[in-house]
mmCIF file of C-alpha atoms in Angstrom:
data_model
loop_
_atom_site.group_PDB
_atom_site.id
_atom_site.type_symbol
_atom_site.label_atom_id
_atom_site.label_comp_id
_atom_site.label_asym_id
_atom_site.label_seq_id
_atom_site.Cartn_x
_atom_site.Cartn_y
_atom_site.Cartn_z
ATOM 1 C CA MET A 262 14.451 26.536 -6.919
ATOM 2 C CA LYS A 263 12.725 23.373 -7.219
ATOM 3 C CA CYS A 264 14.237 22.097 -4.230
ATOM 4 C CA LEU A 265 12.653 25.089 -2.479
ATOM 5 C CA VAL A 266 9.142 25.296 -3.716
ATOM 6 C CA ILE A 267 8.547 21.548 -2.949
ATOM 7 C CA ALA A 268 9.794 22.329 0.652
ATOM 8 C CA LEU A 269 7.430 25.516 1.049
ATOM 9 C CA MET A 270 4.763 23.309 -0.071
ATOM 10 C CA LEU A 271 5.509 19.739 1.941
ATOM 11 C CA LEU A 272 7.250 21.095 5.385
ATOM 12 C CA LEU A 273 3.357 21.764 6.610
ATOM 13 C CA SER A 274 1.440 19.888 9.612
ATOM 14 C CA ALA A 275 -1.391 17.905 9.544
ATOM 15 C CA ASP A 276 -3.862 18.548 12.778
ATOM 16 C CA SER A 277 -6.352 15.297 12.804
ATOM 17 C CA LEU A 278 -7.355 12.508 10.480
ATOM 18 C CA LEU A 279 -8.523 13.196 7.403
ATOM 19 C CA ALA A 280 -12.216 14.180 8.021
ATOM 20 C CA GLN A 281 -12.927 15.304 3.944
ATOM 21 C CA ASN A 282 -10.487 15.118 0.697
ATOM 22 C CA ILE A 283 -7.517 17.412 1.118
ATOM 23 C CA GLU A 284 -5.311 18.573 -1.473
ATOM 24 C CA SER A 285 -2.387 16.445 -2.870
ATOM 25 C CA LEU A 286 0.688 18.182 -3.825
ATOM 26 C CA TYR A 287 2.687 15.994 -5.479
ATOM 27 C CA GLU A 288 2.353 11.958 -6.341
ATOM 28 C CA CYS A 289 4.865 9.056 -6.603
ATOM 29 C CA ILE A 290 4.182 5.773 -8.543
ATOM 30 C CA TYR A 291 6.093 2.552 -6.998
ATOM 31 C CA LYS A 292 6.517 -0.540 -8.866
ATOM 32 C CA TYR A 293 5.871 -3.159 -6.277
ATOM 33 C CA THR A 294 7.747 -7.021 -6.652
ATOM 34 C CA VAL A 295 7.355 -9.649 -4.757
ATOM 35 C CA SER A 296 10.009 -12.648 -5.260
ATOM 36 C CA GLY A 297 10.006 -16.151 -3.806
ATOM 37 C CA GLN A 298 8.858 -19.937 -4.585
ATOM 38 C CA ASP A 299 5.868 -21.667 -4.723
ATOM 39 C CA LYS A 300 4.478 -25.347 -3.649
ATOM 40 C CA ASN A 301 6.700 -26.536 -6.180
ATOM 41 C CA LYS A 302 9.770 -24.939 -5.535
ATOM 42 C CA GLU A 303 9.379 -22.358 -9.006
ATOM 43 C CA GLN A 304 10.847 -19.272 -8.695
ATOM 44 C CA PHE A 305 7.700 -16.745 -9.217
ATOM 45 C CA THR A 306 7.805 -12.630 -8.772
ATOM 46 C CA ASP A 307 4.837 -11.062 -9.009
ATOM 47 C CA VAL A 308 4.305 -7.380 -10.285
ATOM 48 C CA GLY A 309 2.313 -4.488 -9.187
ATOM 49 C CA TYR A 310 1.670 -0.745 -8.936
ATOM 50 C CA CYS A 311 0.819 1.609 -5.989
ATOM 51 C CA MET A 312 0.609 5.214 -5.664
ATOM 52 C CA LEU A 313 1.703 7.550 -2.840
ATOM 53 C CA GLN A 314 0.132 10.844 -2.546
ATOM 54 C CA ILE A 315 1.639 13.639 -0.561
ATOM 55 C CA GLY A 316 -0.172 16.609 0.860
ATOM 56 C CA ALA A 317 0.882 19.074 3.491
ATOM 57 C CA GLY A 318 2.392 17.225 5.920
ATOM 58 C CA VAL A 319 0.384 14.067 4.945
ATOM 59 C CA GLY A 320 0.478 10.729 2.641
ATOM 60 C CA LYS A 321 -1.491 8.056 1.650
ATOM 61 C CA PHE A 322 -0.375 4.826 0.338
ATOM 62 C CA TYR A 323 -2.480 2.326 -2.101
ATOM 63 C CA ASP A 324 -3.187 0.203 -4.654
ATOM 64 C CA TYR A 325 -2.411 2.010 -8.241
ATOM 65 C CA SER A 326 -6.297 1.053 -9.555
ATOM 66 C CA SER A 327 -7.998 2.007 -6.386
ATOM 67 C CA TYR A 328 -6.136 5.348 -6.781
ATOM 68 C CA GLN A 329 -7.480 5.014 -10.509
ATOM 69 C CA THR A 330 -11.336 4.933 -9.296
ATOM 70 C CA ASP A 331 -10.612 7.929 -6.865
ATOM 71 C CA SER A 332 -9.550 9.809 -10.202
ATOM 72 C CA VAL A 333 -12.623 9.344 -12.297
ATOM 73 C CA LYS A 334 -15.140 9.696 -9.402
ATOM 74 C CA GLN A 335 -13.493 13.304 -8.564
ATOM 75 C CA ALA A 336 -13.437 13.780 -12.222
ATOM 76 C CA GLY A 337 -17.115 13.353 -12.169
ATOM 77 C CA CYS A 338 -17.694 10.556 -14.546
ATOM 78 C CA SER A 339 -20.760 8.527 -15.437
ATOM 79 C CA ASP A 340 -21.443 5.836 -13.059
ATOM 80 C CA ARG A 341 -20.481 3.646 -15.915
ATOM 81 C CA ILE A 342 -17.315 4.493 -16.284
ATOM 82 C CA ILE A 343 -16.652 4.789 -12.431
ATOM 83 C CA SER A 344 -18.238 1.124 -12.687
ATOM 84 C CA SER A 345 -15.632 -0.035 -14.662
ATOM 85 C CA TYR A 346 -12.775 1.219 -12.646
ATOM 86 C CA LYS A 347 -13.759 -0.601 -9.891
ATOM 87 C CA LEU A 348 -14.191 -3.936 -11.905
ATOM 88 C CA ARG A 349 -10.514 -3.434 -12.577
ATOM 89 C CA GLU A 350 -10.129 -3.263 -9.182
ATOM 90 C CA GLN A 351 -11.928 -6.424 -8.641
ATOM 91 C CA LYS A 352 -9.934 -7.832 -11.244
ATOM 92 C CA ASN A 353 -6.684 -7.034 -10.343
ATOM 93 C CA VAL A 354 -4.628 -9.922 -9.597
ATOM 94 C CA PHE A 355 -1.943 -8.765 -7.996
ATOM 95 C CA PHE A 356 -4.025 -5.535 -5.378
ATOM 96 C CA PHE A 357 -1.809 -4.180 -2.501
ATOM 97 C CA ASP A 358 -4.647 -4.637 -0.041
ATOM 98 C CA GLN A 359 -3.414 -2.020 2.270
ATOM 99 C CA THR A 360 -4.295 1.789 2.613
ATOM 100 C CA VAL A 361 -2.023 3.346 4.732
ATOM 101 C CA TYR A 362 -2.340 7.021 5.608
ATOM 102 C CA GLN A 363 0.825 8.316 6.668
ATOM 103 C CA ASN A 364 0.990 11.572 9.826
ATOM 104 C CA SER A 365 -2.895 10.938 9.976
ATOM 105 C CA PRO A 366 -4.328 11.924 12.583
ATOM 106 C CA LYS A 367 -1.040 13.929 13.614
ATOM 107 C CA GLY A 368 1.967 11.376 14.771
ATOM 108 C CA LYS A 369 0.535 8.503 13.875
ATOM 109 C CA ILE A 370 0.243 6.010 10.885
ATOM 110 C CA THR A 371 -3.212 4.219 10.060
ATOM 111 C CA VAL A 372 -3.666 1.365 8.078
ATOM 112 C CA GLN A 373 -7.150 -0.499 6.813
ATOM 113 C CA SER A 374 -6.865 -3.902 5.582
ATOM 114 C CA VAL A 375 -9.074 -6.823 4.992
ATOM 115 C CA ILE A 376 -9.249 -10.211 6.283
ATOM 116 C CA THR A 377 -12.175 -11.611 4.792
ATOM 117 C CA PRO A 378 -15.294 -11.182 5.276
ATOM 118 C CA ASN A 379 -14.172 -8.172 7.492
ATOM 119 C CA SER A 380 -11.955 -4.961 7.314
ATOM 120 C CA TYR A 381 -9.883 -3.778 9.432
ATOM 121 C CA ASN A 382 -7.911 -0.449 10.570
ATOM 122 C CA TYR A 383 -5.198 0.050 13.482
ATOM 123 C CA GLU A 384 -2.529 2.871 14.045
ATOM 124 C CA GLU A 385 0.976 2.857 15.105
ATOM 125 C CA GLY A 386 3.417 5.262 15.476
ATOM 126 C CA ARG A 387 4.480 8.085 12.646
ATOM 127 C CA TYR A 388 8.264 6.605 12.405
ATOM 128 C CA PRO A 389 7.550 2.770 13.443
ATOM 129 C CA VAL A 390 11.372 2.471 11.426
ATOM 130 C CA LYS A 391 14.507 3.468 13.101
ATOM 131 C CA TRP A 392 17.072 4.160 10.397
ATOM 132 C CA THR A 393 20.669 4.546 10.280
ATOM 133 C CA VAL A 394 22.116 6.418 7.462
ATOM 134 C CA GLU A 395 25.024 4.335 5.280
ATOM 135 C CA GLU A 396 27.855 5.438 2.594
ATOM 136 C CA GLY A 397 27.025 5.824 -0.716
ATOM 137 C CA GLU A 398 24.810 7.434 -3.275
ATOM 138 C CA ASP A 399 22.206 6.295 -5.777
ATOM 139 C CA THR A 400 20.112 8.232 -8.726
ATOM 140 C CA ILE A 401 16.080 7.148 -9.248
ATOM 141 C CA CYS A 402 13.762 9.276 -11.336
ATOM 142 C CA GLY A 403 16.890 11.528 -11.882
ATOM 143 C CA TYR A 404 17.535 12.124 -8.331
ATOM 144 C CA THR A 405 20.688 11.953 -5.954
ATOM 145 C CA CYS A 406 19.511 9.563 -3.360
ATOM 146 C CA ARG A 407 21.328 8.844 0.028
ATOM 147 C CA ILE A 408 21.325 5.025 1.379
ATOM 148 C CA ALA A 409 19.597 4.096 5.059
ATOM 149 C CA GLN A 410 19.187 0.844 7.119
ATOM 150 C CA GLY A 411 16.018 0.036 9.299
ATOM 151 C CA GLU A 412 14.514 -3.054 10.453
ATOM 152 C CA TYR A 413 11.048 -3.242 10.684
ATOM 153 C CA GLY A 414 8.512 -6.653 10.966
ATOM 154 C CA GLY A 415 11.094 -8.830 11.244
ATOM 155 C CA ARG A 416 13.110 -7.645 8.270
ATOM 156 C CA THR A 417 15.878 -5.919 7.195
ATOM 157 C CA TRP A 418 14.852 -2.691 4.863
ATOM 158 C CA ILE A 419 17.559 -1.064 2.812
ATOM 159 C CA VAL A 420 16.155 2.337 1.174
ATOM 160 C CA ARG A 421 17.362 5.004 -0.740
ATOM 161 C CA TYR A 422 15.842 8.869 -0.361
ATOM 162 C CA ALA A 423 15.962 11.995 -2.110
ATOM 163 C CA PRO A 424 16.901 15.079 0.123
ATOM 164 C CA GLU A 425 15.942 17.151 -3.056
ATOM 165 C CA ILE A 426 12.213 16.401 -2.276
ATOM 166 C CA PRO A 427 11.993 17.406 1.662
ATOM 167 C CA THR A 428 9.092 15.377 2.599
ATOM 168 C CA GLN A 429 9.535 12.617 5.098
ATOM 169 C CA ASN A 430 6.909 10.384 3.097
ATOM 170 C CA GLY A 431 7.741 7.055 1.316
ATOM 171 C CA PRO A 432 6.796 3.832 -0.056
ATOM 172 C CA TRP A 433 4.329 1.782 2.533
ATOM 173 C CA LYS A 434 5.183 2.525 6.322
ATOM 174 C CA PHE A 435 8.275 3.851 5.641
ATOM 175 C CA THR A 436 8.687 7.330 6.957
ATOM 176 C CA GLY A 437 11.135 9.460 8.810
ATOM 177 C CA LEU A 438 14.094 10.318 6.577
ATOM 178 C CA PRO A 439 14.984 13.890 5.269
ATOM 179 C CA GLY A 440 13.973 13.324 1.561
ATOM 180 C CA LEU A 441 11.262 11.101 -0.469
ATOM 181 C CA ILE A 442 12.266 7.208 -0.327
ATOM 182 C CA LEU A 443 12.056 6.242 -3.467
ATOM 183 C CA ASP A 444 13.206 2.929 -3.057
ATOM 184 C CA ALA A 445 12.840 0.173 -0.789
ATOM 185 C CA THR A 446 13.879 -3.440 -0.596
ATOM 186 C CA ASP A 447 14.124 -6.234 1.990
ATOM 187 C CA LEU A 448 17.670 -7.380 2.542
ATOM 188 C CA GLU A 449 16.706 -11.070 1.434
ATOM 189 C CA GLY A 450 15.271 -9.156 -2.154
ATOM 190 C CA THR A 451 11.761 -10.846 -1.303
ATOM 191 C CA HIS A 452 9.654 -7.318 -1.549
ATOM 192 C CA HIS A 453 11.079 -4.510 -3.692
ATOM 193 C CA PHE A 454 9.154 -0.961 -3.462
ATOM 194 C CA SER A 455 10.745 1.410 -6.704
ATOM 195 C CA ALA A 456 9.810 4.819 -7.593
ATOM 196 C CA ILE A 457 8.880 5.100 -11.377
ATOM 197 C CA THR A 458 7.186 8.120 -11.669
ATOM 198 C CA PHE A 459 7.046 11.343 -9.517
ATOM 199 C CA ARG A 460 4.670 14.569 -10.695
ATOM 200 C CA SER A 461 2.387 17.146 -9.617
ATOM 201 C CA SER A 462 -0.785 15.999 -8.383
ATOM 202 C CA SER A 463 -4.078 16.828 -9.564
ATOM 203 C CA VAL A 464 -6.457 14.158 -7.281
ATOM 204 C CA ASP A 465 -7.094 14.632 -4.037
ATOM 205 C CA ILE A 466 -6.342 12.712 -1.269
ATOM 206 C CA THR A 467 -9.624 11.040 -0.165
ATOM 207 C CA PRO A 468 -9.962 10.235 3.519
ATOM 208 C CA LEU A 469 -10.184 6.875 5.610
ATOM 209 C CA ASN A 470 -13.615 5.318 5.539
ATOM 210 C CA ASN A 471 -13.911 3.556 8.652
ATOM 211 C CA LYS A 472 -17.270 2.563 8.505
ATOM 212 C CA GLY A 473 -18.253 -0.866 9.189
ATOM 213 C CA SER A 474 -14.053 -1.573 9.638
ATOM 214 C CA ILE A 475 -12.991 -3.079 13.072
ATOM 215 C CA THR A 476 -10.307 -1.446 15.006
ATOM 216 C CA THR A 477 -7.442 -3.499 16.548
ATOM 217 C CA SER A 478 -3.991 -3.311 17.013
ATOM 218 C CA ARG A 479 -1.222 -4.126 14.285
ATOM 219 C CA GLU A 480 0.167 -7.043 16.311
ATOM 220 C CA ARG A 481 -2.940 -8.426 16.476
ATOM 221 C CA PHE A 482 -3.907 -7.844 12.745
ATOM 222 C CA ILE A 483 -0.650 -8.997 11.483
ATOM 223 C CA HIS A 484 -1.011 -12.319 13.636
ATOM 224 C CA ALA A 485 -4.922 -12.896 12.181
ATOM 225 C CA LYS A 486 -3.744 -11.883 8.364
ATOM 226 C CA ASN A 487 -0.507 -14.042 7.980
ATOM 227 C CA LYS A 488 -2.573 -17.403 9.438
ATOM 228 C CA PHE A 489 -5.735 -16.230 7.287
ATOM 229 C CA GLU A 490 -3.649 -16.176 3.946
ATOM 230 C CA GLU A 491 -2.249 -19.817 4.958
ATOM 231 C CA ASN A 492 -5.380 -21.042 3.660
ATOM 232 C CA PRO A 493 -8.082 -18.324 2.816
ATOM 233 C CA MET A 494 -11.117 -19.839 2.212
ATOM 234 C CA GLY A 495 -10.503 -22.797 4.989
ATOM 235 C CA ASN A 496 -9.940 -20.303 7.315
ATOM 236 C CA ILE A 497 -13.253 -18.440 6.879
ATOM 237 C CA PRO A 498 -15.536 -19.269 9.571
ATOM 238 C CA THR A 499 -19.218 -20.747 8.338
ATOM 239 C CA GLU A 500 -20.688 -19.050 10.446
ATOM 240 C CA SER A 501 -19.329 -15.851 9.281
ATOM 241 C CA ILE A 502 -20.999 -15.857 5.821
ATOM 242 C CA GLY A 503 -23.768 -13.869 5.275
ATOM 243 C CA GLU A 504 -23.682 -14.117 1.713
ATOM 244 C CA MET A 505 -21.580 -15.016 -0.949
ATOM 245 C CA GLU A 506 -21.350 -14.005 -4.537
ATOM 246 C CA ILE A 507 -19.072 -15.247 -7.098
ATOM 247 C CA ARG A 508 -18.662 -13.403 -10.266
ATOM 248 C CA LYS A 509 -17.036 -15.013 -13.408
ATOM 249 C CA TYR A 510 -15.367 -13.057 -16.241
ATOM 250 C CA GLY A 511 -14.296 -16.113 -18.459
ATOM 251 C CA ASP A 512 -13.117 -19.845 -17.884
ATOM 252 C CA ASN A 513 -10.206 -19.339 -15.696
ATOM 253 C CA PRO A 514 -11.193 -19.643 -12.550
ATOM 254 C CA SER A 515 -8.207 -16.930 -11.469
ATOM 255 C CA GLU A 516 -10.115 -14.307 -13.305
ATOM 256 C CA SER A 517 -13.300 -14.914 -11.074
ATOM 257 C CA THR A 518 -14.410 -12.304 -7.996
ATOM 258 C CA ILE A 519 -15.888 -14.081 -4.698
ATOM 259 C CA LEU A 520 -17.644 -11.182 -2.480
ATOM 260 C CA ILE A 521 -18.355 -12.319 1.112
ATOM 261 C CA ASN A 522 -20.422 -10.139 2.856
ATOM 262 C CA GLY A 523 -19.398 -7.550 0.305
ATOM 263 C CA ILE A 524 -16.005 -7.948 0.942
ATOM 264 C CA GLN A 525 -13.641 -9.475 -1.572
ATOM 265 C CA LEU A 526 -11.845 -12.672 -1.142
ATOM 266 C CA ARG A 527 -8.720 -12.249 -3.160
ATOM 267 C CA MET A 528 -7.927 -15.647 -4.621
ATOM 268 C CA ARG A 529 -3.928 -15.346 -5.316
ATOM 269 C CA ILE A 530 -2.055 -16.953 -8.154
ATOM 270 C CA HIS A 531 1.163 -17.621 -6.296
ATOM 271 C CA PRO A 532 1.755 -18.131 -2.283
ATOM 272 C CA TYR A 533 1.369 -14.995 0.106
ATOM 273 C CA ILE A 534 4.568 -13.522 1.629
ATOM 274 C CA PRO A 535 3.588 -11.503 4.119
ATOM 275 C CA LEU A 536 5.757 -7.791 4.401
ATOM 276 C CA GLU A 537 5.723 -8.344 7.970
ATOM 277 C CA ASN A 538 6.898 -11.559 9.782
ATOM 278 C CA GLU A 539 6.200 -10.037 13.112
#
């Protein structure tokens, strides 16, 4: 019965890019970890959290702190409370800086991200990964999962999906399997998305706001983003800086927020390891 109810609610189609809030039926919280070495060859693991909202034929994947801000806005909270949640976003030292709309517009994935001091958006096909189903099963969040493998962005990914939740969504850009993808890791174990909660939703999916955002291609964005993150401060052209604001919250520089032309420059504690190498 649970499977039937979810199927009836999710296997609908979205005909156009979100122009207004749309009802989110389910949501899945993912723990996102990145493991690597710093400049001193010391091992590190960064941990953050993301939210996947699942509506009728569409999905939205973004940082959990941004989802929380959306929540208090939709709840009609005071400006003071909303500002406090926005501050949480700014102070989030491991912020997932991509917002991914799945099947919006229909047949496409739309991504919005930042290369300070600009915001960018681009589209690609709804199913960017070609999956091969593998042998074996696993259990995640109480759901029996099957295993699949695919290539994307210069990495090989292993995912676990739950046919009992018949939606083609998943974390980040991982879509197109007959069941919600609850776990995804690259073969090297560098990037790992792992579901920790799947539940009914009470927060609408907010639409893409591309005002002031530069439309580009995926290839151009990935190349520019990966190069920029090698040295963020050094890669910002001086002539592009109209205004700069530094907000300090304590003695630790990592607790400060830098805004350039109103776009945040996030100072990472550890080296940037791209999700997409190509």
